[in-house]
């Protein structure tokens, strides 16, 4: 069982057997007058990796950070900008020139209610966040308007980070049996699209219910859900709660 | 006339009533907690940091709005609102979130004494569930004085017949010792009684913080990474 830390706890900057800490991530803050200690400001499990320390915080409210990939909903258009709801405290905005190949004569076709997958270009706590759908070379690389016919749902930020983690096997295990597309936004929104509605609902339910299942139990969990989908008999373990 | 102040050591055997909590049970709230303290049941939901109208917006810090509801009417909610506001303002890093608001909503479901203390505990657990940046934790303890005896965590019958009722809010941070950040009193009391009650409540607050750690341990230690 991993050891958790709560706000107000003090942890040490240097850890025996680990590289010297050079980057302090979210959930930890430096203490005045105590340069070799860190104050925990968010509850979670402390992670240490390659000279970085941070807290793995479980949260549902998204705070924009520069460089995040998010899924947003177009709420309105204001002249040269679109107002995008990314689930944060402020409405984000994106210029119509921030799409691939967009010029003043060639405008992107966005309507109110459309979904876009964008990157946060600028985010501070004092200003509304700014989004962009191109990278530094002007290429979209998967960003832009999401196609119609999909299904978007909201989850906790922890689940999205888990899905995007390279060690997670959830999506590859689902992909063995169901063909689907998925886009995960760091702001806790996931967009999926499948061949038919039944499979889309199955994928949604698998992702949603996997939030508090430990990683070693994921293969058995996915197998069970797939069996449910195809009507195969499932051996009811006493350990599983429905 | 010699006034005997109550001895704290005589009541060290007193314990808090049983505490039970469930986190993340409201799907639409960003942080939520259902707390059961003895027979007192209270729900807390926190949304935010979220949008706020320009008339209420503060450019340099977070706006905290507390709404406390009782099952019957609105009596006595102003006092508890102030206690909660003070404890939350002291604990949450409000400089980190300018121009946004935090909405804290508490609903008392069952009343059996110590409503203010239970509200403080539920609000702190909901804030921990939310994951907002805090500099520590806080909790609430209620002490009743009846015929010179200190009663820790009194039930409704004891609250009704008590001469004085104290409600303390304590803040815990490993960098400094536990300290009182807010308090509310009902009745007439001697100052030595107040100090004895505060010392007893400070002892009991350690149990509440241990309870917080147990609840969060159960929630946060699920191994979802490898």
Short mmCIF file of C-alpha atoms in Angstrom, two decimals:
data_model
loop_
_atom_site.label_atom_id
_atom_site.label_comp_id
_atom_site.label_asym_id
_atom_site.label_seq_id
_atom_site.Cartn_x
_atom_site.Cartn_y
_atom_site.Cartn_z
CA UNK A 1 0.00 0.00 0.00
CA UNK A 2 1.39 3.34 -1.06
CA UNK A 3 1.87 5.96 1.62
CA UNK A 4 -0.29 9.04 1.20
CA UNK A 5 0.45 12.58 2.28
CA UNK A 6 -2.08 15.17 3.34
CA UNK A 7 -1.84 18.95 3.22
CA UNK A 8 0.38 20.22 5.98
CA UNK A 9 2.75 17.26 5.89
CA UNK A 10 6.45 17.85 5.39
CA UNK A 11 8.57 15.69 3.12
CA UNK A 12 12.27 15.89 2.43
CA UNK A 13 13.72 17.32 -0.74
CA UNK A 14 16.50 14.75 -0.99
CA UNK A 15 15.65 11.05 -1.00
CA UNK A 16 18.27 8.39 -0.35
CA UNK A 17 19.00 6.31 -3.43
CA UNK A 18 17.43 8.81 -5.78
CA UNK A 19 18.80 11.50 -8.01
CA UNK A 20 18.94 15.03 -6.68
CA UNK A 21 15.57 16.73 -7.02
CA UNK A 22 15.60 19.50 -9.60
CA UNK A 23 11.91 19.97 -10.45
CA UNK A 24 9.13 20.31 -7.91
CA UNK A 25 5.78 19.49 -9.41
CA UNK A 26 2.18 20.04 -8.42
CA UNK A 27 1.07 19.45 -4.87
CA UNK A 28 4.41 20.38 -3.29
CA UNK A 29 5.75 23.76 -2.29
CA UNK A 30 8.99 25.01 -0.87
CA UNK A 31 9.12 26.11 2.75
CA UNK A 32 10.62 29.46 3.66
CA UNK A 33 13.65 29.10 5.97
CA UNK A 34 13.79 25.36 5.32
CA UNK A 35 15.47 24.75 1.97
CA UNK A 36 15.74 20.97 2.35
CA UNK A 37 12.06 20.34 3.07
CA UNK A 38 8.86 20.53 1.05
CA UNK A 39 5.34 21.27 2.24
CA UNK A 40 2.57 19.08 0.87
CA UNK A 41 -0.34 21.23 -0.28
CA UNK A 42 -2.54 18.66 -2.01
CA UNK A 43 -3.49 15.19 -0.80
CA UNK A 44 -2.18 12.21 -2.73
CA UNK A 45 0.66 9.79 -3.21
CA UNK A 46 4.10 11.26 -3.67
CA UNK A 47 5.83 10.30 -6.90
CA UNK A 48 9.57 10.53 -7.50
CA UNK A 49 11.15 10.06 -10.90
CA UNK A 50 14.37 11.25 -12.52
CA UNK A 51 14.95 14.29 -10.40
CA UNK A 52 11.29 15.28 -10.18
CA UNK A 53 8.87 15.12 -7.29
CA UNK A 54 5.13 15.61 -7.46
CA UNK A 55 1.89 14.50 -5.86
CA UNK A 56 -0.51 12.26 -7.75
CA UNK A 57 -3.63 14.22 -6.89
CA UNK A 58 -7.12 12.85 -7.43
CA UNK A 59 -9.26 15.69 -8.67
CA UNK A 60 -12.25 16.46 -10.85
CA UNK A 61 -11.77 20.18 -11.37
CA UNK A 62 -9.39 21.11 -14.16
CA UNK A 63 -6.96 24.00 -13.83
CA UNK A 64 -5.48 24.95 -17.22
CA UNK A 65 -1.76 24.49 -17.74
CA UNK A 66 0.29 25.45 -20.75
CA UNK A 67 0.79 22.57 -23.15
CA UNK A 68 -2.21 20.50 -22.04
CA UNK A 69 -4.31 18.79 -24.67
CA UNK A 70 -7.96 19.41 -23.88
CA UNK A 71 -11.37 18.76 -25.37
CA UNK A 72 -13.51 21.88 -25.52
CA UNK A 73 -17.04 22.80 -26.52
CA UNK A 74 -17.63 25.85 -28.70
CA UNK A 75 -19.97 28.14 -26.78
CA UNK A 76 -20.01 31.24 -28.94
CA UNK A 77 -18.19 33.15 -31.64
CA UNK A 78 -16.95 36.68 -31.12
CA UNK A 79 -15.62 38.19 -34.30
CA UNK A 80 -12.19 36.68 -34.74
CA UNK A 81 -12.31 34.33 -31.78
CA UNK A 82 -14.36 31.38 -30.60
CA UNK A 83 -15.24 30.96 -26.95
CA UNK A 84 -14.45 27.40 -25.84
CA UNK A 85 -15.67 25.75 -22.66
CA UNK A 86 -12.89 23.52 -21.32
CA UNK A 87 -14.41 22.88 -17.91
CA UNK A 88 -12.15 25.35 -16.13
CA UNK A 89 -13.01 28.45 -14.16
CA UNK A 90 -12.70 30.74 -17.18
CA UNK A 91 -13.95 30.32 -20.71
CA UNK A 92 -11.01 29.74 -23.02
CA UNK A 93 -10.71 31.40 -26.41
CA UNK A 94 -9.14 30.44 -29.69
CA UNK A 95 -8.50 32.54 -32.74
CA UNK A 96 -9.85 31.30 -36.04
CA UNK A 97 -6.32 31.63 -37.43
CA UNK A 98 -5.11 28.96 -34.97
CA UNK A 99 -6.41 26.12 -37.13
CA UNK A 100 -4.40 24.33 -39.77
CA UNK A 101 -4.57 26.08 -43.10
CA UNK A 102 -6.88 28.80 -41.88
CA UNK A 103 -6.62 32.28 -43.35
CA UNK A 104 -8.89 35.29 -43.37
CA UNK A 105 -10.46 33.98 -46.55
CA UNK A 106 -10.45 30.33 -45.51
CA UNK A 107 -12.18 30.17 -42.14
CA UNK A 108 -12.71 27.00 -40.15
CA UNK A 109 -16.28 25.74 -40.13
CA UNK A 110 -17.19 25.72 -36.44
CA UNK A 111 -20.65 26.09 -34.97
CA UNK A 112 -21.86 26.49 -31.43
CA UNK A 113 -21.80 23.10 -29.73
CA UNK A 114 -18.98 21.60 -31.78
CA UNK A 115 -16.19 19.72 -30.03
CA UNK A 116 -12.58 20.58 -30.65
CA UNK A 117 -9.35 18.98 -29.50
CA UNK A 118 -6.85 21.71 -28.80
CA UNK A 119 -3.69 22.54 -26.96
CA UNK A 120 -3.47 25.18 -24.26
CA UNK A 121 -1.13 27.82 -25.63
CA UNK A 122 -1.20 30.24 -22.73
CA UNK A 123 -2.63 29.85 -19.26
CA UNK A 124 -2.09 31.92 -16.15
CA UNK A 125 -4.27 32.36 -13.13
CA UNK A 126 -4.92 35.99 -14.03
CA UNK A 127 -6.07 35.65 -17.65
CA UNK A 128 -8.41 33.50 -19.66
CA UNK A 129 -6.59 30.54 -21.19
CA UNK A 130 -5.78 30.64 -24.87
CA UNK A 131 -6.05 27.56 -27.06
CA UNK A 132 -4.47 26.61 -30.34
CA UNK A 133 -5.02 23.76 -32.79
CA UNK A 134 -1.64 23.94 -34.50
CA UNK A 135 1.84 23.21 -33.25
CA UNK A 136 4.86 25.45 -33.66
CA UNK A 137 5.22 24.37 -37.31
CA UNK A 138 1.62 25.12 -38.20
CA UNK A 139 0.56 21.47 -38.37
CA UNK A 140 -2.56 20.16 -36.69
CA UNK A 141 -1.24 16.71 -35.71
CA UNK A 142 -4.63 15.42 -34.72
CA UNK A 143 -5.97 18.64 -33.29
CA UNK A 144 -8.98 20.46 -34.60
CA UNK A 145 -12.66 19.76 -34.77
CA UNK A 146 -13.78 16.32 -33.64
CA UNK A 147 -16.02 14.45 -36.09
CA UNK A 148 -19.70 13.97 -35.49
CA UNK A 149 -21.26 10.74 -34.33
CA UNK A 150 -19.07 10.30 -31.28
CA UNK A 151 -19.83 10.35 -27.59
CA UNK A 152 -18.16 12.62 -25.04
CA UNK A 153 -18.28 12.05 -21.32
CA UNK A 154 -16.63 13.56 -18.30
CA UNK A 155 -14.43 11.71 -15.84
CA UNK A 156 -11.98 12.57 -13.12
CA UNK A 157 -8.59 13.88 -14.09
CA UNK A 158 -6.93 10.87 -12.52
CA UNK A 159 -8.66 8.46 -14.86
CA UNK A 160 -7.59 10.42 -17.92
CA UNK A 161 -3.99 10.49 -16.76
CA UNK A 162 -4.18 6.77 -16.19
CA UNK A 163 -5.52 6.13 -19.68
CA UNK A 164 -2.78 8.26 -21.21
CA UNK A 165 -0.08 6.54 -19.17
CA UNK A 166 2.18 4.27 -21.24
CA UNK A 167 2.00 1.57 -18.57
CA UNK A 168 -1.79 1.36 -18.73
CA UNK A 169 -3.19 -1.60 -20.64
CA UNK A 170 -6.86 -0.66 -20.49
CA UNK A 171 -7.24 0.71 -24.01
CA UNK A 172 -5.20 -2.01 -25.67
CA UNK A 173 -7.22 -4.71 -23.92
CA UNK A 174 -10.48 -3.09 -25.03
CA UNK A 175 -9.07 -2.71 -28.54
CA UNK A 176 -8.60 -6.45 -28.87
CA UNK A 177 -12.35 -7.01 -28.95
CA UNK A 178 -13.94 -3.68 -29.90
CA UNK A 179 -12.90 -1.37 -32.71
CA UNK A 180 -13.20 2.23 -31.59
CA UNK A 181 -11.61 5.67 -31.72
CA UNK A 182 -10.82 7.60 -28.58
CA UNK A 183 -9.60 11.11 -27.75
CA UNK A 184 -8.67 11.91 -24.17
CA UNK A 185 -8.45 15.47 -22.95
CA UNK A 186 -6.43 16.23 -19.83
CA UNK A 187 -9.38 18.27 -18.58
CA UNK A 188 -11.27 15.09 -17.79
CA UNK A 189 -13.22 14.73 -21.01
CA UNK A 190 -13.08 11.62 -23.17
CA UNK A 191 -14.54 11.30 -26.63
CA UNK A 192 -15.15 7.87 -28.12
CA UNK A 193 -16.60 6.67 -31.37
CA UNK A 194 -17.40 3.09 -32.28
CA UNK A 195 -19.01 1.10 -35.02
CA UNK A 196 -22.41 1.07 -33.34
CA UNK A 197 -24.10 2.44 -30.28
CA UNK A 198 -23.96 -0.79 -28.28
CA UNK A 199 -20.20 -1.01 -28.54
CA UNK A 200 -19.80 2.68 -27.76
CA UNK A 201 -21.84 2.24 -24.60
CA UNK A 202 -19.77 -0.79 -23.67
CA UNK A 203 -16.51 1.11 -24.08
CA UNK A 204 -17.91 4.01 -22.09
CA UNK A 205 -18.93 1.72 -19.27
CA UNK A 206 -15.59 -0.08 -19.18
CA UNK A 207 -13.65 3.17 -19.00
CA UNK A 208 -15.97 4.69 -16.43
CA UNK A 209 -16.00 1.70 -14.10
CA UNK A 210 -12.24 1.14 -14.22
CA UNK A 211 -11.44 4.23 -12.19
CA UNK A 212 -10.79 2.56 -8.84
CA UNK A 213 -9.65 -0.85 -10.05
CA UNK A 214 -5.97 -1.62 -9.45
CA UNK A 215 -3.86 -2.14 -12.51
CA UNK A 216 -3.15 -5.87 -11.90
CA UNK A 217 -6.91 -6.53 -11.88
CA UNK A 218 -7.60 -4.72 -15.15
CA UNK A 219 -7.31 -7.76 -17.51
CA UNK A 220 -9.86 -9.77 -15.53
CA UNK A 221 -12.15 -6.76 -15.34
CA UNK A 222 -12.03 -6.10 -19.08
CA UNK A 223 -12.58 -9.77 -19.86
CA UNK A 224 -15.64 -9.78 -17.65
CA UNK A 225 -17.11 -6.69 -19.26
CA UNK A 226 -16.52 -8.01 -22.78
CA UNK A 227 -18.21 -11.28 -21.83
CA UNK A 228 -21.18 -9.30 -20.56
CA UNK A 229 -21.35 -7.42 -23.84
CA UNK A 230 -21.44 -10.53 -25.99
CA UNK A 231 -23.78 -12.42 -23.69
CA UNK A 232 -21.27 -15.01 -22.60
CA UNK A 233 -21.81 -16.55 -19.18
CA UNK A 234 -19.72 -14.89 -16.51
CA UNK A 235 -18.49 -16.72 -13.43
CA UNK A 236 -19.63 -14.50 -10.55
CA UNK A 237 -16.76 -14.13 -8.12
CA UNK A 238 -17.61 -13.31 -4.56
CA UNK A 239 -14.87 -10.69 -4.59
CA UNK A 240 -16.58 -8.56 -7.22
CA UNK A 241 -19.21 -6.09 -6.12
CA UNK A 242 -21.85 -5.10 -8.63
CA UNK B 1 -14.67 31.69 47.67
CA UNK B 2 -12.45 29.32 45.82
CA UNK B 3 -13.35 28.50 42.24
CA UNK B 4 -12.24 25.03 41.23
CA UNK B 5 -11.43 24.79 37.55
CA UNK B 6 -12.29 21.46 35.95
CA UNK B 7 -9.42 19.03 35.70
CA UNK B 8 -8.71 17.93 32.18
CA UNK B 9 -7.04 14.72 33.26
CA UNK B 10 -10.25 13.56 34.88
CA UNK B 11 -11.90 13.45 31.48
CA UNK B 12 -9.10 12.00 29.39
CA UNK B 13 -11.15 8.83 29.07
CA UNK B 14 -13.78 10.71 27.08
CA UNK B 15 -13.86 9.87 23.40
CA UNK B 16 -15.42 11.29 20.32
CA UNK B 17 -18.49 9.56 19.04
CA UNK B 18 -17.93 7.23 16.13
CA UNK B 19 -17.04 8.94 12.87
CA UNK B 20 -17.85 7.59 9.43
CA UNK B 21 -17.37 9.29 6.10
CA UNK B 22 -17.79 8.61 2.42
CA UNK B 23 -16.00 10.67 -0.20
CA UNK B 24 -16.81 11.37 -3.85
CA UNK B 25 -20.38 10.19 -3.52
CA UNK B 26 -22.03 13.13 -5.34
CA UNK B 27 -21.38 12.79 -9.08
CA UNK B 28 -22.00 16.45 -9.92
CA UNK B 29 -19.87 17.97 -7.15
CA UNK B 30 -16.14 18.34 -7.63
CA UNK B 31 -15.53 17.29 -4.05
CA UNK B 32 -18.10 15.78 -1.73
CA UNK B 33 -18.32 14.11 1.64
CA UNK B 34 -21.06 12.45 3.66
CA UNK B 35 -20.13 12.52 7.33
CA UNK B 36 -21.75 10.67 10.21
CA UNK B 37 -20.69 11.78 13.68
CA UNK B 38 -22.65 9.75 16.18
CA UNK B 39 -26.21 10.34 15.04
CA UNK B 40 -25.47 13.65 13.36
CA UNK B 41 -25.43 13.23 9.58
CA UNK B 42 -24.28 15.98 7.27
CA UNK B 43 -23.51 16.18 3.55
CA UNK B 44 -21.04 18.60 2.01
CA UNK B 45 -20.45 19.34 -1.66
CA UNK B 46 -17.80 21.70 -2.99
CA UNK B 47 -17.70 23.03 -6.53
CA UNK B 48 -14.84 25.05 -7.80
CA UNK B 49 -12.63 26.88 -8.36
CA UNK B 50 -15.32 28.01 -10.76
CA UNK B 51 -16.75 31.02 -12.45
CA UNK B 52 -17.97 34.00 -10.47
CA UNK B 53 -19.94 37.07 -11.44
CA UNK B 54 -17.93 40.23 -11.90
CA UNK B 55 -19.64 41.94 -8.97
CA UNK B 56 -18.34 39.34 -6.53
CA UNK B 57 -14.99 38.77 -8.18
CA UNK B 58 -11.80 39.61 -6.34
CA UNK B 59 -8.72 40.18 -8.46
CA UNK B 60 -6.20 38.94 -5.95
CA UNK B 61 -7.78 35.99 -4.17
CA UNK B 62 -10.39 33.31 -4.09
CA UNK B 63 -14.00 34.01 -3.16
CA UNK B 64 -15.44 31.39 -0.81
CA UNK B 65 -19.21 31.13 -0.58
CA UNK B 66 -20.64 28.91 2.12
CA UNK B 67 -24.26 27.78 2.20
CA UNK B 68 -25.29 25.78 5.23
CA UNK B 69 -28.80 24.35 5.35
CA UNK B 70 -30.72 22.74 8.16
CA UNK B 71 -33.58 20.31 7.68
CA UNK B 72 -36.07 22.79 9.17
CA UNK B 73 -35.76 26.45 8.38
CA UNK B 74 -32.77 28.73 8.39
CA UNK B 75 -32.18 29.26 12.07
CA UNK B 76 -28.61 29.43 13.36
CA UNK B 77 -27.06 29.10 9.92
CA UNK B 78 -25.31 32.48 10.04
CA UNK B 79 -23.08 31.44 12.92
CA UNK B 80 -22.02 28.19 11.30
CA UNK B 81 -21.47 29.99 8.01
CA UNK B 82 -19.01 32.31 9.72
CA UNK B 83 -17.15 29.46 11.40
CA UNK B 84 -16.85 27.61 8.11
CA UNK B 85 -15.81 30.72 6.21
CA UNK B 86 -13.07 31.49 8.71
CA UNK B 87 -11.70 27.96 8.75
CA UNK B 88 -11.77 27.65 4.97
CA UNK B 89 -10.18 31.05 4.40
CA UNK B 90 -7.40 30.22 6.80
CA UNK B 91 -6.67 26.83 5.28
CA UNK B 92 -7.18 27.16 1.52
CA UNK B 93 -4.42 28.89 -0.40
CA UNK B 94 -6.62 31.68 -1.70
CA UNK B 95 -3.80 33.59 -3.37
CA UNK B 96 -3.34 30.71 -5.80
CA UNK B 97 -6.83 31.12 -7.25
CA UNK B 98 -7.59 34.75 -8.10
CA UNK B 99 -10.81 35.81 -9.80
CA UNK B 100 -12.65 32.55 -9.14
CA UNK B 101 -15.10 31.30 -6.55
CA UNK B 102 -15.42 28.21 -4.42
CA UNK B 103 -18.97 27.15 -3.57
CA UNK B 104 -19.32 25.11 -0.40
CA UNK B 105 -22.77 23.67 0.26
CA UNK B 106 -23.65 21.77 3.41
CA UNK B 107 -26.93 20.05 4.17
CA UNK B 108 -27.65 18.80 7.66
CA UNK B 109 -29.68 15.62 7.38
CA UNK B 110 -29.97 14.50 10.99
CA UNK B 111 -29.43 16.60 14.08
CA UNK B 112 -28.03 15.17 17.29
CA UNK B 113 -25.73 17.82 18.67
CA UNK B 114 -22.39 19.16 17.45
CA UNK B 115 -23.76 20.38 14.13
CA UNK B 116 -21.10 23.05 13.75
CA UNK B 117 -18.24 20.66 14.48
CA UNK B 118 -19.63 18.08 12.06
CA UNK B 119 -20.01 20.78 9.41
CA UNK B 120 -16.37 21.77 9.83
CA UNK B 121 -15.22 18.16 9.58
CA UNK B 122 -17.35 17.52 6.50
CA UNK B 123 -16.11 20.69 4.81
CA UNK B 124 -12.48 19.75 5.39
CA UNK B 125 -12.97 16.23 4.06
CA UNK B 126 -14.77 17.59 1.01
CA UNK B 127 -11.93 20.03 0.38
CA UNK B 128 -9.42 17.18 0.62
CA UNK B 129 -11.55 15.18 -1.80
CA UNK B 130 -11.58 18.16 -4.15
CA UNK B 131 -7.80 18.35 -4.16
CA UNK B 132 -7.56 22.11 -3.79
CA UNK B 133 -4.29 23.63 -2.59
CA UNK B 134 -4.35 23.88 1.19
CA UNK B 135 -1.71 24.69 3.78
CA UNK B 136 -3.03 22.17 6.30
CA UNK B 137 -6.20 20.60 7.61
CA UNK B 138 -8.85 21.79 10.02
CA UNK B 139 -11.46 20.12 12.16
CA UNK B 140 -14.23 21.03 14.57
CA UNK B 141 -14.69 19.95 18.18
CA UNK B 142 -17.59 20.78 20.48
CA UNK B 143 -17.34 20.85 24.28
CA UNK B 144 -20.31 21.28 26.59
CA UNK B 145 -20.09 22.32 30.25
CA UNK B 146 -22.77 21.05 32.59
CA UNK B 147 -22.51 21.59 36.37
CA UNK B 148 -18.77 22.07 36.15
CA UNK B 149 -18.14 18.96 34.05
CA UNK B 150 -16.65 19.10 30.59
CA UNK B 151 -18.41 16.90 28.03
CA UNK B 152 -16.58 16.11 24.82
CA UNK B 153 -18.71 15.78 21.69
CA UNK B 154 -22.08 16.11 23.44
CA UNK B 155 -25.32 14.68 22.09
CA UNK B 156 -28.44 16.76 21.63
CA UNK B 157 -29.79 16.10 25.13
CA UNK B 158 -26.49 17.17 26.67
CA UNK B 159 -26.38 20.27 24.49
CA UNK B 160 -29.86 21.31 25.57
CA UNK B 161 -29.14 20.98 29.28
CA UNK B 162 -25.61 22.41 29.20
CA UNK B 163 -24.64 25.71 30.83
CA UNK B 164 -22.07 26.54 28.16
CA UNK B 165 -21.24 25.15 24.72
CA UNK B 166 -17.93 25.80 23.01
CA UNK B 167 -17.22 25.00 19.36
CA UNK B 168 -13.56 25.13 18.35
CA UNK B 169 -11.94 24.93 14.93
CA UNK B 170 -8.37 23.64 14.97
CA UNK B 171 -5.78 23.84 12.21
CA UNK B 172 -3.07 21.23 11.82
CA UNK B 173 0.21 21.66 10.00
CA UNK B 174 3.39 19.68 10.53
CA UNK B 175 5.39 22.89 10.31
CA UNK B 176 3.75 24.28 13.43
CA UNK B 177 1.71 22.85 16.24
CA UNK B 178 -2.05 22.48 16.16
CA UNK B 179 -3.73 25.79 16.85
CA UNK B 180 -7.20 27.17 17.26
CA UNK B 181 -8.35 29.25 14.32
CA UNK B 182 -11.98 29.91 15.19
CA UNK B 183 -14.32 29.38 18.09
CA UNK B 184 -17.91 30.04 19.03
CA UNK B 185 -19.43 30.04 22.49
CA UNK B 186 -22.94 29.93 23.90
CA UNK B 187 -23.64 30.77 27.50
CA UNK B 188 -21.73 32.33 30.38
CA UNK B 189 -18.45 30.86 31.48
CA UNK B 190 -15.31 31.42 33.46
CA UNK B 191 -12.12 31.91 31.48
CA UNK B 192 -10.37 29.03 33.21
CA UNK B 193 -13.20 26.77 32.09
CA UNK B 194 -12.71 28.01 28.56
CA UNK B 195 -9.00 27.20 28.69
CA UNK B 196 -9.66 23.74 30.09
CA UNK B 197 -12.22 23.10 27.37
CA UNK B 198 -9.82 24.26 24.69
CA UNK B 199 -7.09 21.96 25.99
CA UNK B 200 -9.46 19.01 25.99
CA UNK B 201 -10.67 19.83 22.49
CA UNK B 202 -7.11 20.17 21.26
CA UNK B 203 -6.38 16.67 22.51
CA UNK B 204 -9.45 15.31 20.75
CA UNK B 205 -8.57 17.02 17.47
CA UNK B 206 -5.65 14.62 17.02
CA UNK B 207 -8.16 11.77 16.76
CA UNK B 208 -10.08 13.62 14.07
CA UNK B 209 -6.92 14.22 12.03
CA UNK B 210 -6.04 10.53 12.34
CA UNK B 211 -9.53 9.73 11.07
CA UNK B 212 -8.95 12.03 8.09
CA UNK B 213 -5.74 10.20 7.27
CA UNK B 214 -7.47 6.83 7.42
CA UNK B 215 -10.27 7.93 5.10
CA UNK B 216 -7.90 9.48 2.56
CA UNK B 217 -5.58 6.48 2.78
CA UNK B 218 -8.43 4.23 1.78
CA UNK B 219 -9.29 6.42 -1.18
CA UNK B 220 -5.93 7.52 -2.53
CA UNK B 221 -3.82 4.40 -2.15
CA UNK B 222 -5.51 2.35 -4.87
CA UNK B 223 -2.63 1.21 -7.04
CA UNK B 224 -3.66 2.36 -10.50
CA UNK B 225 -0.22 2.95 -11.96
CA UNK B 226 1.68 -0.32 -11.99
#
